[in-house]
Coordinates of C-alpha atoms in Angstrom, one line a residue:
M80 CA 107.7 129.1 101.2
S81 CA 108.5 126.4 98.5
E82 CA 105.8 125.4 96.1
I83 CA 105.3 123.3 93.0
K84 CA 102.7 123.1 90.2
L85 CA 101.7 119.6 89.1
Q86 CA 99.8 118.5 86.0
P87 CA 97.4 115.5 85.6
A88 CA 98.8 112.2 84.5
S89 CA 97.1 112.0 81.1
K90 CA 98.8 108.6 80.2
G91 CA 98.5 107.1 83.7
I92 CA 101.5 106.1 85.9
N93 CA 103.6 103.1 85.2
G94 CA 106.9 101.6 86.2
T95 CA 109.0 100.1 89.1
L96 CA 110.1 101.9 92.2
S97 CA 112.1 101.2 95.3
V98 CA 110.9 103.7 98.0
P99 CA 113.3 105.1 100.7
G100 CA 114.1 103.2 103.9
D101 CA 111.5 102.8 106.6
K102 CA 111.3 105.9 108.8
S103 CA 110.4 104.1 112.0
I104 CA 113.1 101.5 111.6
S105 CA 115.7 104.1 110.7
H106 CA 115.1 106.1 113.9
R107 CA 115.3 103.0 116.0
S108 CA 118.4 101.6 114.3
I109 CA 120.3 104.8 115.3
I110 CA 119.2 104.6 118.9
F111 CA 120.2 101.0 119.4
S112 CA 123.5 101.4 117.5
A113 CA 124.4 104.6 119.4
L114 CA 123.8 102.9 122.8
A115 CA 125.7 99.8 121.9
E116 CA 129.4 99.1 122.3
G117 CA 130.9 98.3 119.0
T118 CA 130.5 99.5 115.4
S119 CA 127.1 99.1 113.6
Y120 CA 126.5 99.4 109.9
I121 CA 123.1 100.5 108.6
S122 CA 122.2 100.5 104.9
N123 CA 119.2 102.0 103.1
F124 CA 118.9 104.4 106.0
L125 CA 116.2 107.1 105.4
T126 CA 118.0 110.4 105.0
G127 CA 114.9 112.4 105.6
E128 CA 115.0 115.3 108.0
D129 CA 113.2 113.5 110.8
C130 CA 115.7 110.7 111.0
L131 CA 118.7 113.0 110.7
R132 CA 117.4 114.7 113.9
T133 CA 117.9 111.4 115.8
V134 CA 121.4 111.1 114.3
Q135 CA 122.3 114.6 115.4
A136 CA 120.8 114.0 118.9
F137 CA 123.4 111.3 119.5
R138 CA 126.2 113.3 118.0
E139 CA 125.4 115.8 120.8
F140 CA 126.1 113.0 123.2
G141 CA 129.5 112.4 121.7
V142 CA 128.7 109.4 119.5
E143 CA 130.6 109.3 116.2
I144 CA 128.2 108.7 113.3
K145 CA 129.3 108.8 109.7
Q146 CA 126.8 109.0 106.8
E147 CA 127.6 108.3 103.1
G148 CA 124.4 108.6 101.2
T149 CA 122.0 106.0 102.6
N150 CA 124.8 104.1 104.4
V151 CA 125.4 105.0 108.0
T152 CA 128.2 103.8 110.3
V153 CA 127.7 104.2 114.1
Y154 CA 130.8 103.9 116.2
G155 CA 129.2 103.0 119.5
K156 CA 131.3 103.1 122.7
G157 CA 128.7 102.0 125.1
L158 CA 126.6 103.8 127.7
D159 CA 129.5 104.9 129.9
A160 CA 131.1 106.8 127.0
L161 CA 128.2 109.1 126.5
R162 CA 128.7 112.7 127.7
A163 CA 126.1 115.4 128.6
P164 CA 125.3 117.6 125.6
V165 CA 126.5 121.2 125.9
N166 CA 123.7 122.6 123.9
P167 CA 119.9 122.0 123.9
I168 CA 119.0 119.1 121.5
Y169 CA 116.8 120.2 118.5
F170 CA 114.2 117.6 117.5
G171 CA 112.9 119.7 114.6
N172 CA 109.5 118.3 113.5
S173 CA 110.2 114.7 114.5
G174 CA 107.7 113.4 117.0
T175 CA 109.4 110.0 116.8
T176 CA 112.7 111.5 117.9
A177 CA 111.0 113.5 120.7
R178 CA 109.0 110.6 122.2
L179 CA 111.6 107.8 121.9
M180 CA 114.5 110.0 123.0
S181 CA 112.5 111.0 126.1
G182 CA 112.8 107.4 127.2
V183 CA 116.5 107.4 126.7
L184 CA 117.3 110.8 128.1
S185 CA 115.3 110.1 131.2
A186 CA 117.3 106.9 131.9
L187 CA 120.9 108.2 131.3
P188 CA 122.7 109.7 134.2
L189 CA 123.2 113.0 132.3
F190 CA 121.4 116.3 132.2
S191 CA 119.9 117.4 128.9
T192 CA 117.4 119.7 127.4
A193 CA 115.4 119.4 124.1
Y194 CA 113.1 121.5 122.0
G195 CA 111.3 121.3 118.6
D196 CA 109.9 123.5 115.8
P197 CA 106.6 125.3 116.3
S198 CA 104.6 122.3 115.0
L199 CA 106.3 119.7 117.3
S200 CA 106.0 122.1 120.2
K201 CA 102.2 121.8 120.0
R202 CA 102.2 118.0 120.1
P203 CA 101.5 116.3 123.4
M204 CA 104.5 115.0 125.3
D205 CA 102.7 114.2 128.5
R206 CA 101.7 110.8 127.1
V207 CA 105.4 109.8 127.6
V208 CA 106.3 112.2 130.4
V209 CA 103.6 110.8 132.8
P210 CA 104.4 107.1 132.5
L211 CA 108.2 107.8 132.6
S212 CA 107.6 109.7 135.8
E213 CA 106.1 106.6 137.3
M214 CA 109.5 105.0 136.7
G215 CA 111.1 107.9 138.6
A216 CA 112.0 110.1 135.7
E217 CA 112.7 113.8 136.5
I218 CA 111.3 115.8 133.6
T219 CA 110.3 119.4 133.6
G220 CA 108.9 121.5 130.9
R221 CA 106.2 123.8 129.6
E222 CA 102.8 123.1 131.3
N223 CA 104.3 120.5 133.6
G224 CA 105.9 118.6 130.8
K225 CA 102.9 118.5 128.5
F226 CA 104.8 120.3 125.7
L227 CA 108.4 120.9 124.5
P228 CA 110.8 122.3 125.5
L229 CA 111.7 119.7 128.1
A230 CA 114.6 119.3 130.6
F231 CA 115.8 115.8 131.6
N232 CA 117.6 115.3 134.9
G233 CA 118.7 111.9 133.8
K234 CA 119.0 109.2 136.5
K235 CA 118.8 105.4 137.1
L236 CA 115.1 104.6 136.7
R237 CA 113.2 101.8 138.5
G238 CA 111.3 99.1 136.8
T239 CA 107.6 99.2 137.4
S240 CA 104.2 98.1 135.9
I241 CA 102.6 100.5 133.5
E242 CA 99.2 100.3 131.9
M243 CA 99.3 102.5 128.7
Q244 CA 96.5 105.0 128.3
V245 CA 96.9 105.5 124.5
K246 CA 97.5 103.2 121.6
S247 CA 100.9 104.4 120.6
A248 CA 104.0 102.7 119.3
Q249 CA 106.1 105.8 120.2
V250 CA 105.0 105.7 123.9
K251 CA 105.5 101.9 124.0
S252 CA 109.0 102.3 122.5
A253 CA 109.9 105.1 124.9
L254 CA 108.9 102.9 127.9
L255 CA 110.8 99.9 126.5
L256 CA 114.0 101.9 126.0
A257 CA 113.7 103.3 129.5
G258 CA 113.0 99.9 130.9
M259 CA 116.0 98.4 129.1
L260 CA 118.2 100.9 131.0
A261 CA 116.4 100.9 134.3
E262 CA 117.0 98.9 137.5
G263 CA 114.7 95.9 137.8
E264 CA 111.9 94.6 135.6
T265 CA 109.4 96.8 133.6
V266 CA 106.0 95.4 132.6
I267 CA 104.0 97.3 130.0
Y268 CA 100.4 96.6 129.1
E269 CA 99.3 97.9 125.7
K270 CA 95.8 99.1 125.0
G271 CA 96.0 97.3 121.6
T272 CA 98.4 96.1 118.9
T273 CA 100.7 98.8 117.5
R274 CA 103.7 98.6 115.2
N275 CA 106.4 96.4 116.7
H276 CA 109.6 97.6 115.1
T277 CA 111.2 98.3 118.5
E278 CA 110.5 94.7 119.7
M279 CA 112.0 93.4 116.4
L280 CA 115.1 95.4 116.7
M281 CA 115.6 94.6 120.4
S282 CA 115.9 91.0 119.3
Q283 CA 118.4 91.9 116.6
Y284 CA 120.5 94.0 119.0
G285 CA 120.6 91.3 121.7
I286 CA 118.1 92.8 124.1
S287 CA 116.0 90.3 126.1
L288 CA 112.2 91.0 125.9
D289 CA 109.2 88.8 126.6
K290 CA 105.9 89.5 124.9
Q291 CA 102.7 87.7 125.8
G292 CA 99.7 89.2 124.0
N293 CA 99.6 92.8 124.9
K294 CA 101.9 92.4 127.9
L295 CA 105.6 93.2 127.4
T296 CA 108.2 92.4 130.1
I297 CA 111.7 93.7 129.8
A298 CA 114.6 93.3 132.2
G299 CA 116.7 96.3 133.2
N300 CA 120.4 97.0 133.0
Q301 CA 120.7 95.8 129.4
Q302 CA 123.0 97.3 126.8
P303 CA 122.5 96.7 123.0
L304 CA 125.1 94.7 121.1
A305 CA 126.4 96.3 117.9
S306 CA 124.6 94.9 114.8
N307 CA 124.4 95.3 111.0
L308 CA 121.1 96.2 109.5
T309 CA 119.5 96.8 106.1
V310 CA 116.4 99.0 106.4
P311 CA 113.4 97.8 104.3
G312 CA 111.5 100.3 102.1
D313 CA 108.9 102.3 104.0
I314 CA 105.3 101.0 103.3
S315 CA 104.0 104.4 104.5
S316 CA 105.9 106.0 101.5
A317 CA 104.9 103.2 99.2
A318 CA 101.3 103.8 100.1
F319 CA 101.1 107.0 98.1
F320 CA 102.1 105.2 94.8
I321 CA 100.0 102.1 95.6
A322 CA 96.9 104.3 96.0
A323 CA 98.0 106.4 93.0
A324 CA 98.0 103.5 90.7
A325 CA 94.7 102.2 92.0
I326 CA 92.9 105.5 91.2
T327 CA 94.7 106.8 88.1
P328 CA 93.4 105.4 84.8
N329 CA 95.8 103.3 82.7
S330 CA 98.2 102.7 85.5
S331 CA 100.4 99.8 86.7
I332 CA 103.1 100.1 89.4
C333 CA 105.5 97.6 91.0
I334 CA 107.2 98.6 94.3
E335 CA 110.1 96.5 95.3
N336 CA 111.9 95.8 98.6
V337 CA 109.1 97.3 100.7
G338 CA 108.5 96.3 104.3
L339 CA 105.5 94.1 104.8
N340 CA 105.4 94.1 108.6
P341 CA 101.9 92.9 109.6
T342 CA 101.5 95.7 112.1
R343 CA 102.1 98.2 109.2
D344 CA 100.3 96.8 106.2
G345 CA 96.8 98.1 107.0
I346 CA 96.8 100.3 103.8
I347 CA 97.0 97.1 101.7
T348 CA 94.2 95.5 103.7
A349 CA 92.1 98.6 103.3
L350 CA 92.6 99.2 99.6
K351 CA 91.9 95.5 98.9
K352 CA 88.7 95.8 100.9
M353 CA 87.8 98.6 98.6
G354 CA 88.4 96.4 95.6
A355 CA 92.0 97.4 94.6
Q356 CA 93.9 95.0 92.3
I357 CA 96.9 94.5 94.5
E358 CA 99.3 91.5 94.5
V359 CA 101.8 91.1 97.3
D360 CA 104.8 88.7 97.2
Q361 CA 107.0 88.3 100.3
V362 CA 110.4 87.4 98.8
K363 CA 112.7 87.6 101.9
K364 CA 113.2 88.7 105.4
I365 CA 115.6 91.4 106.5
G366 CA 116.4 90.6 110.1
H367 CA 112.9 89.9 111.5
E368 CA 111.1 92.1 109.1
P369 CA 109.3 90.6 106.1
V370 CA 110.1 92.4 102.8
G371 CA 108.6 91.9 99.4
R372 CA 107.1 93.3 96.2
V373 CA 103.7 95.1 95.8
Q374 CA 102.1 95.3 92.4
V375 CA 98.9 97.4 91.8
K376 CA 96.8 98.3 88.8
T377 CA 94.0 100.7 88.0
S378 CA 91.0 99.5 90.0
K379 CA 87.3 100.1 90.4
L380 CA 86.9 101.0 94.1
K381 CA 83.9 100.9 96.4
G382 CA 83.2 102.8 99.6
C383 CA 83.9 101.0 102.9
T384 CA 84.0 101.5 106.7
F385 CA 87.4 101.5 108.4
E386 CA 87.5 101.4 112.2
G387 CA 88.7 99.5 115.2
E388 CA 91.9 97.5 115.3
L389 CA 92.8 98.3 111.7
I390 CA 93.2 102.0 112.3
P391 CA 96.6 101.9 114.2
N392 CA 98.0 99.8 111.4
L393 CA 97.3 102.5 108.8
I394 CA 97.2 105.7 110.9
D395 CA 99.9 107.4 108.8
E396 CA 98.2 106.3 105.6
I397 CA 94.7 107.7 106.3
P398 CA 95.3 110.9 104.2
I399 CA 96.0 108.9 101.0
L400 CA 93.3 106.4 101.9
A401 CA 90.8 109.3 102.1
L402 CA 92.0 110.5 98.6
A403 CA 91.4 107.0 97.3
A404 CA 87.9 107.0 98.8
T405 CA 87.0 110.1 96.8
Q406 CA 87.3 107.9 93.7
A407 CA 85.2 105.0 95.2
E408 CA 81.6 104.4 94.4
G409 CA 79.6 105.0 97.6
T410 CA 80.3 106.3 101.0
T411 CA 83.5 105.7 103.1
H412 CA 83.5 106.1 106.8
I413 CA 86.8 106.4 108.8
R414 CA 86.4 106.1 112.5
D415 CA 88.5 105.6 115.7
A416 CA 91.2 107.9 114.2
K417 CA 91.2 110.7 116.8
E418 CA 95.0 110.3 117.0
L419 CA 95.1 112.2 113.6
R420 CA 94.3 115.4 115.5
V421 CA 97.7 115.4 117.3
K422 CA 100.0 114.6 114.3
E423 CA 102.2 117.1 112.6
T424 CA 99.0 119.0 112.1
D425 CA 95.4 118.2 112.7
R426 CA 95.3 115.8 109.9
I427 CA 91.5 115.4 109.9
E428 CA 91.0 119.1 109.3
A429 CA 93.9 119.2 106.8
V430 CA 92.7 116.3 104.8
V431 CA 89.1 117.5 104.7
S432 CA 89.9 121.1 103.8
N433 CA 92.3 120.2 101.0
L434 CA 90.1 117.5 99.5
R435 CA 87.2 120.0 99.5
N436 CA 89.4 122.6 97.8
L437 CA 89.9 120.0 95.0
G438 CA 86.1 119.4 94.6
A439 CA 85.6 116.3 96.9
E440 CA 82.6 115.9 99.1
V441 CA 84.1 115.2 102.6
E442 CA 82.8 115.7 106.1
P443 CA 84.9 115.8 109.3
T444 CA 83.9 113.9 112.4
E445 CA 85.4 114.0 115.9
D446 CA 87.5 110.9 115.3
G447 CA 87.7 110.6 111.5
M448 CA 85.8 111.6 108.4
I449 CA 83.1 110.6 105.9
I450 CA 83.9 110.7 102.2
Y451 CA 81.1 110.7 99.7
G452 CA 82.2 109.2 96.3
K453 CA 82.7 109.2 93.5
N454 CA 84.0 112.7 93.0
K455 CA 85.6 114.4 89.9
L456 CA 88.5 116.4 91.3
T457 CA 89.3 119.8 90.0
R458 CA 92.3 122.0 89.7
G459 CA 93.2 124.0 92.9
S460 CA 95.7 124.5 95.7
V461 CA 96.8 122.2 98.5
E462 CA 98.2 123.6 101.8
S463 CA 100.6 121.2 103.3
Y464 CA 100.6 122.8 106.8
G465 CA 104.2 121.7 107.1
D466 CA 102.9 118.0 107.1
H467 CA 104.7 115.7 104.6
R468 CA 101.8 113.3 104.3
I469 CA 99.4 116.1 103.5
G470 CA 101.8 117.4 100.8
M471 CA 102.2 114.0 99.2
M472 CA 98.4 113.4 99.3
G473 CA 97.9 116.6 97.3
A474 CA 100.6 115.7 94.8
I475 CA 98.9 112.3 94.2
A476 CA 95.6 114.1 93.8
S477 CA 97.0 116.1 91.0
L478 CA 97.3 113.0 88.9
I479 CA 93.5 112.8 88.5
T480 CA 92.4 116.4 88.6
D481 CA 91.1 118.4 85.5
G482 CA 94.0 120.8 85.7
T483 CA 97.0 122.2 87.6
V484 CA 97.4 121.6 91.3
L485 CA 99.6 123.9 93.3
I486 CA 101.3 122.2 96.3
Q487 CA 102.4 124.8 98.9
D488 CA 105.4 124.1 101.2
K489 CA 106.6 121.1 99.1
D490 CA 109.9 121.0 101.0
C491 CA 108.1 119.5 104.0
I492 CA 108.0 116.2 102.1
N493 CA 111.7 115.9 102.7
I494 CA 110.8 114.8 106.2
S495 CA 110.1 111.3 105.0
Y496 CA 110.6 111.1 101.2
P497 CA 113.4 113.3 99.9
N498 CA 113.2 112.0 96.3
F499 CA 109.4 111.9 96.1
F500 CA 109.1 114.3 93.2
D501 CA 111.8 112.5 91.3
H502 CA 109.9 109.3 91.7
L503 CA 106.6 111.0 90.7
E504 CA 108.2 112.3 87.5
K505 CA 109.7 108.9 86.7
V506 CA 106.3 107.0 86.8
C507 CA 104.5 109.8 84.9
K508 CA 106.7 109.5 81.8

């Protein structure tokens, strides 16, 4: 297992960064481009392991996809040119690939099977299998399709009305993709607002979709049109350096070309509520996505309560928010985040155990945690549990400890941020 020893940042962290492309948008750009007829060009694509699983999935269907660094060319030949894969499709650790591709694989008239690594094989798939079955999907798998591996007897689905049972952009996206390919109209009722990258990209790729509040209506028998796309920097990756600058003495960081989608910027809202000195400038739009610059300086933070509608907008950033809370004066409560228990690992337990190992006073709850600040963090060891965001949280924690921090399984960070340690070294100089 890979590991790395990190030292505190005695001089603070300073400089300018451009983080890798957004993971959510990178996945979706491949899906729409591969289903389209015509050539699509994608720049600033995230070359992390998760997104490459989506690339390989469509290569198994016969789609030609060329990658040169962060530039990807997808030679789409339309839906009729797709062929049934000979081998089972491997989703690795990618929950996004598994959930979104389930919507596609169910609706293509081809047989396919898919499996994942041990971590992904524990994550619930029934949240997509059950509503897809309401559209006529034929999906079989372990424990009646609750877990991978799954088999898809692909067929023409029928549009229907679905009321979602969970707040999940992945489930919503799977249903929208299935509805796009189905016969008739599909109506989806969300439980609450979730990230809207799929809706944004549908517009860019020529897919007709109507959204009225939490009601989404999509007509069937639609095929995407080839498009060119630049992927904004991933705010979930930027969040680690934003929080790092806020809690590390003598620090000032500027992150450029980062996505500022209002369904994703909850980490900025949360840190500002805690008193972080953050300035945000939207400088342009890439497609329908707002993109800009985020500047943050060392700040005096105070404990807060985070719950309700804000939580889905920062669900992936809660590990780094919890770390920031250890440096805040007073108590921080994180609630309504039970979804963390079915991520790459049980992130509530992973965050709590690792922060405790470093000297923080943290208490788990059923749907979140309580962080008692302000804590002086100590040297120690961080177990990533194969979860990239836990590994990065530990690495940022090392900046403010009193000695060496050992990060175990550092390679899992390649899932979303392949050059993370290069960037960390750059700002620590």
